[in-house]
Structure formats: C-alpha cells, structure tokens
XYZ file of C-alpha atoms in Angstrom:
200
model
C -0.418 0.146 0.215
C 2.879 2.437 0.968
C 4.156 1.877 -3.003
C 1.475 2.689 -4.596
C 0.925 5.752 -2.157
C 4.544 6.628 -3.321
C 3.925 5.759 -7.195
C 0.539 7.864 -6.678
C 2.828 10.396 -5.290
C 5.614 10.329 -8.108
C 3.026 10.362 -10.786
C 1.765 13.438 -9.689
C 4.404 15.611 -9.208
C 5.707 14.237 -12.041
C 2.459 15.763 -14.054
C 3.038 18.703 -12.334
C 6.494 18.846 -13.126
C 5.228 19.034 -16.856
C 3.217 21.681 -16.409
C 4.489 23.970 -14.285
C 8.144 23.977 -16.123
C 8.626 20.571 -17.824
C 12.023 20.186 -15.669
C 13.108 23.231 -17.237
C 15.961 25.142 -15.659
C 15.406 28.493 -14.159
C 17.128 29.917 -17.313
C 15.375 27.924 -19.123
C 11.868 29.794 -18.376
C 13.386 32.621 -17.885
C 14.527 32.515 -21.644
C 11.110 31.469 -23.054
C 9.030 34.204 -20.950
C 11.114 36.249 -22.870
C 11.228 35.432 -26.053
C 7.325 35.392 -25.185
C 7.501 39.378 -23.797
C 9.678 39.954 -27.219
C 6.867 38.269 -29.756
C 4.381 40.134 -27.841
C 6.846 43.459 -29.421
C 7.352 41.941 -32.526
C 2.944 42.229 -32.524
C 3.187 46.116 -31.395
C 6.471 46.969 -34.373
C 4.372 45.358 -37.022
C 1.120 46.944 -36.479
C 2.404 50.083 -38.045
C 1.697 52.416 -34.828
C 3.754 55.241 -34.294
C 4.570 55.336 -30.634
C 5.500 58.369 -29.120
C 6.791 57.882 -25.748
C 6.599 61.456 -23.415
C 8.067 61.256 -19.930
C 9.944 57.600 -17.893
C 11.518 56.014 -21.041
C 11.184 51.667 -22.036
C 12.984 50.076 -20.291
C 14.088 46.133 -19.760
C 15.557 43.622 -21.873
C 12.100 42.885 -23.211
C 11.827 45.965 -24.416
C 15.012 46.939 -26.110
C 12.738 46.353 -29.358
C 10.430 48.416 -29.183
C 9.875 50.660 -31.724
C 9.053 54.011 -30.433
C 10.431 57.184 -30.036
C 10.863 60.156 -27.957
C 9.048 63.377 -27.556
C 9.323 66.408 -25.394
C 5.837 68.413 -26.521
C 2.790 67.668 -28.107
C 2.803 70.854 -30.952
C 2.886 69.943 -35.059
C 6.231 70.458 -35.112
C 7.465 68.806 -31.647
C 5.393 65.530 -33.114
C 7.126 65.900 -36.436
C 4.532 63.737 -38.105
C 5.442 64.264 -41.659
C 8.461 62.896 -41.427
C 7.232 58.976 -40.070
C 4.399 59.354 -42.641
C 4.469 55.627 -42.927
C 2.269 54.611 -39.399
C -0.889 54.037 -40.179
C -1.524 54.801 -36.097
C -0.618 57.345 -34.033
C -0.252 57.177 -30.056
C 0.873 58.590 -27.056
C 1.928 57.453 -23.966
C 2.751 59.397 -21.367
C 4.231 57.284 -18.629
C 4.625 59.041 -15.353
C 4.538 56.047 -12.783
C 6.559 58.388 -10.915
C 3.940 61.235 -10.767
C 6.648 63.647 -11.618
C 6.359 64.850 -14.919
C 4.134 68.589 -15.788
C 2.114 68.929 -18.196
C 0.859 72.514 -19.009
C -3.327 73.038 -20.057
C -2.124 74.494 -23.415
C -0.159 70.932 -23.702
C -3.771 69.267 -22.600
C -5.700 71.140 -25.103
C -3.250 70.130 -28.110
C -3.718 65.999 -26.781
C -7.231 66.714 -27.028
C -6.989 67.742 -30.282
C -5.265 64.749 -31.700
C -7.195 62.447 -29.748
C -10.475 63.508 -30.875
C -9.621 65.618 -33.840
C -6.646 63.465 -35.231
C -8.019 60.096 -34.336
C -4.629 59.588 -32.168
C -4.946 57.116 -29.509
C -4.165 58.523 -25.728
C -2.392 55.850 -23.005
C -1.902 57.033 -19.739
C 0.685 55.175 -16.946
C 0.267 56.694 -13.800
C -2.348 58.296 -11.826
C -1.547 61.496 -11.575
C -2.906 63.060 -14.236
C -6.183 61.866 -14.496
C -7.559 64.972 -12.542
C -6.307 67.423 -15.076
C -7.581 64.751 -18.031
C -11.586 65.774 -17.079
C -10.493 69.256 -16.651
C -9.211 69.174 -19.935
C -12.319 67.491 -21.349
C -10.069 64.580 -22.561
C -12.313 61.854 -20.291
C -16.277 62.732 -18.944
C -15.181 61.375 -15.176
C -12.568 60.826 -13.329
C -11.682 57.301 -12.445
C -11.599 55.119 -9.484
C -9.401 55.505 -7.428
C -7.876 52.395 -8.029
C -6.849 52.840 -10.514
C -2.831 53.385 -12.304
C -3.171 53.599 -15.929
C -5.772 54.791 -18.815
C -6.722 54.650 -22.357
C -8.210 56.558 -24.635
C -9.009 56.160 -28.476
C -11.607 56.142 -31.018
C -11.445 59.502 -31.174
C -12.117 60.400 -27.572
C -15.569 57.933 -28.085
C -13.736 54.502 -26.171
C -11.637 54.166 -22.680
C -10.305 51.864 -20.238
C -9.038 53.707 -17.161
C -7.462 50.351 -15.353
C -6.341 48.608 -18.708
C -2.408 48.679 -17.728
C -3.277 48.022 -13.789
C -2.768 44.043 -13.804
C 0.459 42.435 -14.942
C -0.977 39.263 -15.018
C 0.137 38.635 -18.962
C 3.311 39.861 -18.123
C 6.050 36.360 -18.194
C 6.653 35.305 -15.285
C 10.584 35.692 -15.638
C 10.131 39.168 -17.650
C 8.264 40.001 -14.370
C 10.467 39.419 -11.698
C 13.681 41.540 -13.265
C 11.600 44.837 -13.828
C 11.370 47.357 -11.175
C 8.016 48.196 -9.761
C 8.232 51.603 -12.148
C 8.657 49.543 -15.363
C 5.515 46.702 -14.581
C 2.856 49.681 -16.204
C 4.905 49.636 -19.862
C 5.139 46.237 -20.055
C 1.659 45.178 -19.119
C 0.692 47.696 -22.027
C 2.855 46.103 -24.143
C 1.245 43.493 -23.355
C -2.647 43.690 -23.051
C -2.422 45.855 -26.400
C -0.259 42.920 -28.616
C -3.329 39.847 -26.917
C -6.240 42.272 -27.531
C -8.492 42.608 -30.370
C -10.748 45.622 -28.411
C -8.635 48.437 -28.522
C -7.783 47.610 -32.607
C -11.992 46.532 -33.525
C-alpha cells in the first residue's frame, strides 16, 4: 500500500513538473518568458503604430526591440508627423508612474485635439494626470481611485481606465526582473498585443 502511495505521489509530481516548467532550469524558463515578451513587442511593431513616449523611457531587455520615439511636447512641430508618414496609427504614451511630469493646460488642450480630431490613441501610465485629463475634457469622469492607468481611443469615444494595472499577462520571469515603475509599460504592451478590443 505504501509503495502504491509513493507511485501515485511520484506520478503527481511528474505531472506538476510537466505542467509548470517541464523540468526546465530557471534560466531556460527566463529565456522562454523573454521570448514571449519579445514576441508581443514584435506584434506591436508589425501594426504600424507611431508610438510616441512622453516621460519615463521604456526600459529593460524585453523592450529593447520596441519601435517608438521620445517626444518632449505635443505641438505639430514637436511631433514631426511629416517625417513619419509610414505609420497608420498614432499613439501618445504619457509614462508618468512616478508622478513627476509637468503637463500644462495648453499641452492638455493640444492632446485633446490630437485625440478627438486626429484620432490619436492616448495611454497614460500613472494616476497623477487623471484630474487634469477630466478638466481638459479628454475623459468625462475620473477613474476609480484604484485605477493607475487609462487608454483613450476612437476619437475619444472609447476609454478603459485601469487597462494596464494588472500585470498577469506579463511573463513571470520578465516581470520578476523589472522595477515596480517599469511593470506598467510591459503590461501595456501585453494588453495591446493580445486584446482585439483596442483595434476593432
């Protein structure tokens, strides 16, 4: 009876090993997770998105191949769209998870014009700008107090507060290597690359 119990226990351990790692080492699992993240980045790269990042840079090995550019203002001249005619979709990412960025009322007015008139996507990582977004008329209501990110698209007709708040889609060993401040950007990429709602 004891031998039967040990055999059953061994079988269960083998099954769990196959399900949760297949006997791979941590370095092999990390490489697999990194490949998953980089595949998500390649999905975004293939979608002809002119991703413009204002604020914190996209950091870490999982982002090294992401196609984006840094911006420092929101005027027509600063965005320099004319030099990037090949992109089908324009997206501004305000990456302010540490809540250190200053955005003036004039800049919010320009951002609203880009979203509502020029059909830009707007992603905001960090909750510190929600009040200003509401005052500028970019969002009609404040997100819940628990929301830390939002996305606005379809000319301002669609929004999803909290869309990059839950990093469950970020591969485990990729997230494990990140600082807390960098996780929302990775969550954003995984959400945008896996959910059709943002593109339908």
